[in-house]
Short mmCIF file of C-alpha atoms in Angstrom, two decimals:
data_model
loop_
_atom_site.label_atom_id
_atom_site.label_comp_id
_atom_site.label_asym_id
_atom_site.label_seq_id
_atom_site.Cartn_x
_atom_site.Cartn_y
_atom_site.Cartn_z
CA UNK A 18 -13.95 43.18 6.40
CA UNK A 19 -16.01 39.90 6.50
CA UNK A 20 -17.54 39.25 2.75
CA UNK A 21 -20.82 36.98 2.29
CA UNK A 22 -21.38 35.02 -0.15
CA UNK A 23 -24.15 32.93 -0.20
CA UNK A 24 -24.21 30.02 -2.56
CA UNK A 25 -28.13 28.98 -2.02
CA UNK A 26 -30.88 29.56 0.35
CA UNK A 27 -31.71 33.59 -0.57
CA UNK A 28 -34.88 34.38 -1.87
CA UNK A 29 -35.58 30.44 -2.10
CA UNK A 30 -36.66 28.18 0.23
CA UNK A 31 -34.07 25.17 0.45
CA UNK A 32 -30.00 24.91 -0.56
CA UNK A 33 -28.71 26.59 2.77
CA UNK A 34 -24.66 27.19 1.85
CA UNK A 35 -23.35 30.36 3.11
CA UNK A 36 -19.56 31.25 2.44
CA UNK A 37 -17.62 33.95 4.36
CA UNK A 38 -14.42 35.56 3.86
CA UNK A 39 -12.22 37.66 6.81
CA UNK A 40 -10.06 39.30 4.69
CA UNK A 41 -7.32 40.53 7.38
CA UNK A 42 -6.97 36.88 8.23
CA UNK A 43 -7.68 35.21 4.79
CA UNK A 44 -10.40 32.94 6.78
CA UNK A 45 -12.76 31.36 4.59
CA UNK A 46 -15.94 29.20 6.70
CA UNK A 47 -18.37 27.62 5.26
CA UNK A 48 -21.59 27.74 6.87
CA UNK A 49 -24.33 24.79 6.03
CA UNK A 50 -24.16 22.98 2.75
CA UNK A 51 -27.31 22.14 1.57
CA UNK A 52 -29.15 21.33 -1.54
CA UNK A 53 -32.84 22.26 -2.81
CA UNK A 54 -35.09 19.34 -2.29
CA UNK A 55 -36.72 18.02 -5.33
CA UNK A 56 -36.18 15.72 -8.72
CA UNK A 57 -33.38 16.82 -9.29
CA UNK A 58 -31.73 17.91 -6.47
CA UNK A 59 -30.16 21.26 -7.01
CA UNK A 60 -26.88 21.69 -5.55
CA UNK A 61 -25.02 24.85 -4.67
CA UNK A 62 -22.56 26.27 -7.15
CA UNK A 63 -19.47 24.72 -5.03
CA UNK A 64 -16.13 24.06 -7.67
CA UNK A 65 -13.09 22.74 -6.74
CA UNK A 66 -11.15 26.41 -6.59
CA UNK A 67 -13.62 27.23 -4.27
CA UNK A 68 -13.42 23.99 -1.76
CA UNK A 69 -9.96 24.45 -1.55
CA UNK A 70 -10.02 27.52 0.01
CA UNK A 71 -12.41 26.39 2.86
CA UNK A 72 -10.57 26.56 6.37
CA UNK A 73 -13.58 24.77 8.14
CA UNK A 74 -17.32 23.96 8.06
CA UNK A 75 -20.00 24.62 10.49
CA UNK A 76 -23.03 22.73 10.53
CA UNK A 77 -26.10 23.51 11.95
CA UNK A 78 -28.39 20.96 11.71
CA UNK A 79 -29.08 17.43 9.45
CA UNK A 80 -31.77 18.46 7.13
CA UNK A 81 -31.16 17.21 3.18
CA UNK A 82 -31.50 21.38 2.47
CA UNK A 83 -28.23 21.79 4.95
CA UNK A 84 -26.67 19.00 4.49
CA UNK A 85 -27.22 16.92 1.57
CA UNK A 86 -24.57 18.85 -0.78
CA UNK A 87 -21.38 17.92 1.85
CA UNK A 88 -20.64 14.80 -0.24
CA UNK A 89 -19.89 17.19 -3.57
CA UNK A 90 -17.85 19.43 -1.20
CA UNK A 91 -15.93 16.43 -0.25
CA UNK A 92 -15.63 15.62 -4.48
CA UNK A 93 -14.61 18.71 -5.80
CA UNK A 94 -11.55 18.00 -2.73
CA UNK A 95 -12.11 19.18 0.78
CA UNK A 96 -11.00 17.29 3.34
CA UNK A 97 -10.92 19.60 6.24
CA UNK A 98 -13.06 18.90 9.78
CA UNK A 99 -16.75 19.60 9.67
CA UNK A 100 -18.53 20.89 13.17
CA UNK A 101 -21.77 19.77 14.02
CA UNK A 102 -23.42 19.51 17.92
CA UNK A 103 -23.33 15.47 19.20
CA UNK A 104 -26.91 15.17 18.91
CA UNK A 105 -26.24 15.90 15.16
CA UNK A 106 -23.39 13.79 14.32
CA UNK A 107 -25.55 10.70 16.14
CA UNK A 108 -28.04 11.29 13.34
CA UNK A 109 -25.23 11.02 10.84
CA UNK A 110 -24.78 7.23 10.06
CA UNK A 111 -28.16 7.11 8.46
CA UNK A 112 -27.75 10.24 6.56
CA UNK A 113 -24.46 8.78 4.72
CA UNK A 114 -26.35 5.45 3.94
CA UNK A 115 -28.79 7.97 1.95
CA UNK A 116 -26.34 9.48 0.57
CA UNK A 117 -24.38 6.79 -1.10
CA UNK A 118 -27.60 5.44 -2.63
CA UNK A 119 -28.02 8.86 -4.32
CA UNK A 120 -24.60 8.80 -5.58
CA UNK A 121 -25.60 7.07 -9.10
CA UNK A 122 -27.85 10.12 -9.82
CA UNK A 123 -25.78 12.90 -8.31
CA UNK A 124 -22.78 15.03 -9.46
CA UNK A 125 -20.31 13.03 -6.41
CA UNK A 126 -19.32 9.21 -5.75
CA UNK A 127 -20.19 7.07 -2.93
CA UNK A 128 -16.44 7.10 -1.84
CA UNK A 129 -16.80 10.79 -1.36
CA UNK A 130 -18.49 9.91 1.41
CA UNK A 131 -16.41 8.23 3.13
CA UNK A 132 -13.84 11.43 3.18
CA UNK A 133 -16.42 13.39 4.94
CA UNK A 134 -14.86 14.44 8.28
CA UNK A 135 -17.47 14.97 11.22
CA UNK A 136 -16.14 16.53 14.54
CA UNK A 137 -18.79 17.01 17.53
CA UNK A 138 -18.35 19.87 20.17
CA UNK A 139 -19.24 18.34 24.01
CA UNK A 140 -22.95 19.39 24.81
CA UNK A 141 -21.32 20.84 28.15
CA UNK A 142 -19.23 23.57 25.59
CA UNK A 143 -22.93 25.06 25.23
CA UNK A 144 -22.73 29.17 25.56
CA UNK A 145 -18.52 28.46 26.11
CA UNK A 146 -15.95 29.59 23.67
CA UNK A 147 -14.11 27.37 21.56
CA UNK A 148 -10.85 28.04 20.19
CA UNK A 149 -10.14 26.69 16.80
CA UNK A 150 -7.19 28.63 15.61
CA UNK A 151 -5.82 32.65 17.05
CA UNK A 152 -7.93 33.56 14.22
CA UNK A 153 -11.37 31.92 14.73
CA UNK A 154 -13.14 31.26 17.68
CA UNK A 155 -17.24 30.16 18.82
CA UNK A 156 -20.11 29.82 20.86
CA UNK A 157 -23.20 27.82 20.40
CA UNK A 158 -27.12 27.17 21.12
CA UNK A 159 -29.87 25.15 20.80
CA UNK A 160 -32.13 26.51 18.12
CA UNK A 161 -35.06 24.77 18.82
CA UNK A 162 -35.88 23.60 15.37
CA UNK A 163 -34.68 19.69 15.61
CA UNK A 164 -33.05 17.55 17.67
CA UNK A 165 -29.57 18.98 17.20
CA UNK A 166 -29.83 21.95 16.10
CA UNK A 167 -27.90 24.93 16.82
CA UNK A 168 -26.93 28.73 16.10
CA UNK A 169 -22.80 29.99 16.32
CA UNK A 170 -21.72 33.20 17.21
CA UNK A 171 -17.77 32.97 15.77
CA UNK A 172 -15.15 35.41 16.19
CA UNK A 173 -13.08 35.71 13.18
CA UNK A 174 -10.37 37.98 13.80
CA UNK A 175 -11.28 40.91 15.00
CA UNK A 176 -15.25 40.57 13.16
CA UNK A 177 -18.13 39.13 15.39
CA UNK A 178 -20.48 36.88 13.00
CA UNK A 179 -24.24 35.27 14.11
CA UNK A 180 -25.92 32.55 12.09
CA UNK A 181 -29.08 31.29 13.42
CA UNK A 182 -29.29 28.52 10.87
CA UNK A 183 -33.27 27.16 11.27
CA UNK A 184 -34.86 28.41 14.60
CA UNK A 185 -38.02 27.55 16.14
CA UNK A 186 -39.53 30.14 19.12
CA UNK A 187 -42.19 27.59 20.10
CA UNK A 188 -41.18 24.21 20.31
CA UNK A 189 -43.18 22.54 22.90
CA UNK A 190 -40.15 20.23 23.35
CA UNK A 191 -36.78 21.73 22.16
CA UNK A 192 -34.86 24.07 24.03
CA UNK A 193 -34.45 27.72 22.22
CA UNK A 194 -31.54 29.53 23.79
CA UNK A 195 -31.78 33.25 22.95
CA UNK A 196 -28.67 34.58 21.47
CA UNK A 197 -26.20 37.14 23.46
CA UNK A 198 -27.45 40.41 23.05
CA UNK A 199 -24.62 42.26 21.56
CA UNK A 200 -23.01 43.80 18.35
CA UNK A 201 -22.40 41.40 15.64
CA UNK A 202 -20.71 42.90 12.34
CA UNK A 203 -22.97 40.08 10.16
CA UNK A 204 -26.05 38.03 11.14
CA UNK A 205 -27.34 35.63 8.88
CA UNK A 206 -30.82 34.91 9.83
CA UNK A 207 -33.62 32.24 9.09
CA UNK A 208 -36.52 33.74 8.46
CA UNK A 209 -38.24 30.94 6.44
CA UNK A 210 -42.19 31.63 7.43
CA UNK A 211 -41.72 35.70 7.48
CA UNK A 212 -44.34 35.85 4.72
CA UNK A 213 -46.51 35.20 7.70
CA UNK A 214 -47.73 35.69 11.27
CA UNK A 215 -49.01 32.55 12.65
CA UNK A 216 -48.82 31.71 16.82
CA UNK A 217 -48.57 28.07 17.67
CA UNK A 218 -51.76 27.83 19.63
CA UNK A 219 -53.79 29.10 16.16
CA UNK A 220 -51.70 26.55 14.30
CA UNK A 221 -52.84 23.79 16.83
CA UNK A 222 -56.81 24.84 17.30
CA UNK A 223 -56.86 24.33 13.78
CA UNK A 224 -55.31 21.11 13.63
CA UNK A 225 -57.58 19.70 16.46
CA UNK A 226 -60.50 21.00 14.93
CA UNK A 227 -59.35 19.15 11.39
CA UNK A 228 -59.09 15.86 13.28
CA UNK A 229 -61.78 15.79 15.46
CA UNK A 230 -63.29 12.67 15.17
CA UNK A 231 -62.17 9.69 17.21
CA UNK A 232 -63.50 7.16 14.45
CA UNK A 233 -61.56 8.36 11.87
CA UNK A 234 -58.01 7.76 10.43
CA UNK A 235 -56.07 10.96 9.87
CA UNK A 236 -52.67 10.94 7.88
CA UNK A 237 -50.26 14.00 8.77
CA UNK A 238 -47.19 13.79 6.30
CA UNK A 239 -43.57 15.21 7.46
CA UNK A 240 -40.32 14.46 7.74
CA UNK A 241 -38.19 12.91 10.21
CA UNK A 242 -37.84 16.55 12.31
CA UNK A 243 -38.22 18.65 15.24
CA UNK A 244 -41.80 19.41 13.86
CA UNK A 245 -42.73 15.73 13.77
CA UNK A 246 -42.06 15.42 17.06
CA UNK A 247 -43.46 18.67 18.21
CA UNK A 248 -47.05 17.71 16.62
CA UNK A 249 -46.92 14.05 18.05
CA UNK A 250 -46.17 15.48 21.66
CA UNK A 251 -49.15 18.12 21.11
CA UNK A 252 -52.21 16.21 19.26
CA UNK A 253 -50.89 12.98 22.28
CA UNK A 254 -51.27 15.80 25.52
CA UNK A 255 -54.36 17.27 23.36
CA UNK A 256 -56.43 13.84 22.60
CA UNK A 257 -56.27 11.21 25.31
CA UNK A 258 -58.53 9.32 23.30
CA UNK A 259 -56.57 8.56 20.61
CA UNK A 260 -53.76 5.94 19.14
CA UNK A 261 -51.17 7.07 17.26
CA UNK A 262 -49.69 4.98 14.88
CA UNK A 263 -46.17 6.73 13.54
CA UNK A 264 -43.94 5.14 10.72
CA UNK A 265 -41.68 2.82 12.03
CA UNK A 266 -38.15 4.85 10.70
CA UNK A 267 -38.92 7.77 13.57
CA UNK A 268 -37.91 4.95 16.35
CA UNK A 269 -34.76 5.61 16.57
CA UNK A 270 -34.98 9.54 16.52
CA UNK A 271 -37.49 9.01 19.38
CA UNK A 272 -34.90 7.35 21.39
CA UNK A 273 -32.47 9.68 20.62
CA UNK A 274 -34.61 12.05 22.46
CA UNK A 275 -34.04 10.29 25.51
CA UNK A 276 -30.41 10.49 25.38
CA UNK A 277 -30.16 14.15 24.09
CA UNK A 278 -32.12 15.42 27.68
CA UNK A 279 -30.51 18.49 27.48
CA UNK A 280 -32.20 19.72 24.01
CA UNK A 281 -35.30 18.96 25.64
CA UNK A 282 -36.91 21.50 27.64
CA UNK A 283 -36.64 19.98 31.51
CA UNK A 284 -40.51 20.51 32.47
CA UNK A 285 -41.41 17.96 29.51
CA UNK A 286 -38.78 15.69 29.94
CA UNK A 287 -41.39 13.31 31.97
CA UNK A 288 -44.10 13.56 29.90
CA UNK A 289 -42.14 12.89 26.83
CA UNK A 290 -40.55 9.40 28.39
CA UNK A 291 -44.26 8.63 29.39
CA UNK A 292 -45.79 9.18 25.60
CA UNK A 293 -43.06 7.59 24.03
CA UNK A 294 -43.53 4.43 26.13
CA UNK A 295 -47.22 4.44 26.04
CA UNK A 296 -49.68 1.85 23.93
CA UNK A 297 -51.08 4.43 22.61
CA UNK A 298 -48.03 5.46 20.38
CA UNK A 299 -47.43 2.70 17.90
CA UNK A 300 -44.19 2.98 15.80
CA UNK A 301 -44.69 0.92 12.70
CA UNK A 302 -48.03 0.07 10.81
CA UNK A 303 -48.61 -1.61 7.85
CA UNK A 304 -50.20 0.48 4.96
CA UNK A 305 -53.46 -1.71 4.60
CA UNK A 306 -54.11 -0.56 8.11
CA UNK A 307 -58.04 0.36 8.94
CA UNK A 308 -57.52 1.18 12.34
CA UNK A 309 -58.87 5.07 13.45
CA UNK A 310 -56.12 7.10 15.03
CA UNK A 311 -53.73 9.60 13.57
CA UNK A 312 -50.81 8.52 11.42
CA UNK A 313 -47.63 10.55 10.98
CA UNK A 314 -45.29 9.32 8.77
CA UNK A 315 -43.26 10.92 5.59
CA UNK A 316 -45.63 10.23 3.08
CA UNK A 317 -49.54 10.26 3.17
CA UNK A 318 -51.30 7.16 4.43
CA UNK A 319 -53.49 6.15 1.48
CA UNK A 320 -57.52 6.21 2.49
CA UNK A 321 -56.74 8.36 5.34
CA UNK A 322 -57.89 12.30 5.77
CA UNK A 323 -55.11 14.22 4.72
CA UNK A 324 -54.14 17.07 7.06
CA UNK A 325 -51.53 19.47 5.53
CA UNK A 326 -48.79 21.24 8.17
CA UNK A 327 -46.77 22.83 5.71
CA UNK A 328 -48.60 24.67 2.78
CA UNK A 329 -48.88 27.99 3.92
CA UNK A 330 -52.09 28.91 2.91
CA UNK A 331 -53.82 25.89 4.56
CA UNK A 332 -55.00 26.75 8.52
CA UNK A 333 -53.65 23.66 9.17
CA UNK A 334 -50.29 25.42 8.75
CA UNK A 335 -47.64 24.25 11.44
CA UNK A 336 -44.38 26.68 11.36
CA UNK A 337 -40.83 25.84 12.22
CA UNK A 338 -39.19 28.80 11.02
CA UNK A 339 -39.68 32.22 12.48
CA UNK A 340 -42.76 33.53 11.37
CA UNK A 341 -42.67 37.53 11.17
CA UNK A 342 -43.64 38.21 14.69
CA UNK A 343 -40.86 36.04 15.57
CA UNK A 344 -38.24 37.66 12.77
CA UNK A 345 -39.09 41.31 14.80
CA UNK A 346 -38.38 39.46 18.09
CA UNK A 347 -35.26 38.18 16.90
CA UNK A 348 -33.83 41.45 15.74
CA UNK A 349 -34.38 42.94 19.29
CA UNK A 350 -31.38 40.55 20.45
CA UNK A 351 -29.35 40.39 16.75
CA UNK A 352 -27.70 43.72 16.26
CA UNK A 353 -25.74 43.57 13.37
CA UNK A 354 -24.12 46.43 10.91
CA UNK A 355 -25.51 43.61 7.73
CA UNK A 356 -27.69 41.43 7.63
CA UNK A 357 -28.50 38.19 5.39
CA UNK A 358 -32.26 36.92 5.62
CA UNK A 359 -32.36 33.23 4.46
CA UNK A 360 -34.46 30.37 4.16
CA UNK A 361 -37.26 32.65 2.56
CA UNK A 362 -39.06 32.49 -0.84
CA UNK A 363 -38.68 35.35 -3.03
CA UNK A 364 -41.76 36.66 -2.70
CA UNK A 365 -41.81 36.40 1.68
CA UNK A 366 -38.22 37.92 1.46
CA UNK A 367 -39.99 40.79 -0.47
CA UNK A 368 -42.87 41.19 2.21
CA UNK A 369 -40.58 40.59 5.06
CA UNK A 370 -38.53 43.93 3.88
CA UNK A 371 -41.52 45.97 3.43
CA UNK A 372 -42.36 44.75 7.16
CA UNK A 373 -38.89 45.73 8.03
CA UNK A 374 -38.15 49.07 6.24
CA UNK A 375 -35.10 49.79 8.84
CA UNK A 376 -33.35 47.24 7.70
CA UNK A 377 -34.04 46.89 4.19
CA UNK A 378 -30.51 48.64 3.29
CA UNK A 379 -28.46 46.61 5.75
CA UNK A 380 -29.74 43.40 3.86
CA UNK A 381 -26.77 41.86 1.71
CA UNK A 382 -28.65 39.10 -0.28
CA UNK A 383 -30.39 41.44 -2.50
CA UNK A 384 -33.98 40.34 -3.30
#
């Protein structure tokens, strides 16, 4: 019997930490350990009884809400090895530097982390099995949703367990590898923008339409993501005519791009090189700035025209999760005796179920 616990991240959108339990082996994995974005932070319910009986962590990607609570798992006393994909663990260093500045106004120290302990699998181990222990082995892919990101398939004794952590379906960049089709006894899946339907190309004919003038300067505020990058690549392939002036802390992720080639799809690989390199992409900008163009950067450009990607309601709405369309595609290829739908708010959880009658029993998260 595999039991589920999750610690965050059910019926709320942020503080991804996901705890599992094979009891015929006494395996205990933790799966993402993230914390709810906001002031305060909120941090998953992790104690130091619990930490200690942690085997190993899986990571799937770097976001704060998957992330950012691995410094108080390292303070309430785990030391064990923490698995991440090598695109992940080179986004790392800057990460901790965040980290420790937080540390004044957060329930850990900045020498906890420092006992963090990162171990990469080789990008060539992609759709291979790796053997950790006679108890636990696993599989990975790309999951489209950043640079980095991954799902696992692990085999804990004899009990097969997915978890998709965040998963994009339409990155015009990332590589999505489908997962095996095949029995799984648990799949935790994202299903962060279920509340929804909303294809890509509707997404972007709005967003052109919102910044359609060539004489104006448009701000588009998001994080340092798989998104970010996404919406640069479109709006540069859609609007020749346009310079692009992006906040000078995405340099380095842009380069990493480069190196990472195989989390990019192959027949963009060219084009991506050639708008990364080209004067019409501008990384850094100073904030008095009058130049027209389109600005992307993690906060809104003051005297700019706001365009919003992530409310929603707004038609400017760019997804990153699965939307519902894309939760029913998903399920085609995830058969599982339980499920655990994460990521979403209470109320899309609730909508998503009534979409989903079938498997409104096999859900374990409650709602």
């Amino acid at each position: 019997m595999v039991k589920v616990t999750a610690l965050g991240g059910v019926g709320e959108y942020g503080r991804n930490c996901f705890l599992l339990k094979e009891e015929a082996t006494n395996q205990t994995i933790l799966l993402d350990c993230g914390v709810k974005n906001g002031k305060p932070e909120q941090f998953p319910a992790i104690t130091e009884q619990l930490a200690s009986t942690i085997d190993v962590v899986f990571i799937s990607h770097v976001h704060n809400d998957h992330v950012g609570a691995l410094p108080l798992l390292a303070a309430k006393g785990f030391t064990k090895e923490i698995w991440l994909s090598e695109a992940s663990l080179a986004q790392i260093e800057p990460i901790k530097s965040v980290w420790r500045k937080k540390a004044d106004v957060s329930p850990y120290s900045s020498s906890d982390v420092d006992k963090l302990r990162f171990q990469s699998f080789p990008s060539d181990s992609r759709g291979k099995w790796t053997k950790l222990s006679d108890h636990l082995s696993f599989t990975w892919g790309y999951s489209g949703h950043m640079l980095g990101s991954v799902w696992y398939v692990l085999q804990v004794g004899k009990h097969m367990i997915f978890f998709s952590g965040d998963m994009s379906l339409e990155s015009p960049l990332l590589v999505t590898d489908y997962p095996r089709k095949m029995g799984y006894d648990v799949a935790l899946l994202d299903t962060g923008h279920s509340g929804i339907t909303m294809p890509r190309e509707k997404s972007m004919e709005a967003i052109l339409a919102f910044v359609h003038d060539p004489a104006r300067r448009y701000t588009i505020p998001v994080s340092i993501s798989g998104k970010a990058f996404d919406l640069m690549y479109l709006l540069y392939t859609n609007l020749p005519d346009r310079i692009f002036f992006i906040e000078a802390s995405f340099r380095k992720s842009a380069h990493l791009y480069l190196q990472f080639s195989d989390n990019i799809n192959s027949a963009k690989q060219a084009a991506l090189t050639e708008m990364l390199q080209s004067e019409r992409v501008q990384f850094g900008f100073e904030p008095a700035d009058q130049r027209p163009g389109i600005y992307i950067s993690e906060q809104p450009v003051v005297g700019c025209v706001p365009i919003s990607t992530s409310d929603l309601a707004a038609q400017s709405f760019y997804k990153s999760h699965p939307d519902l369309a894309d939760t029913n595609h998903l399920l085609k290829f995830v058969k599982a005796k339980q499920y655990l739908f994460f990521h979403s708010r209470q109320k899309d959880l609730r909508h998503l179920l009534s979409q989903i009658p079938h498997y409104q029993s096999k859900h374990i998260g409650g709602v």
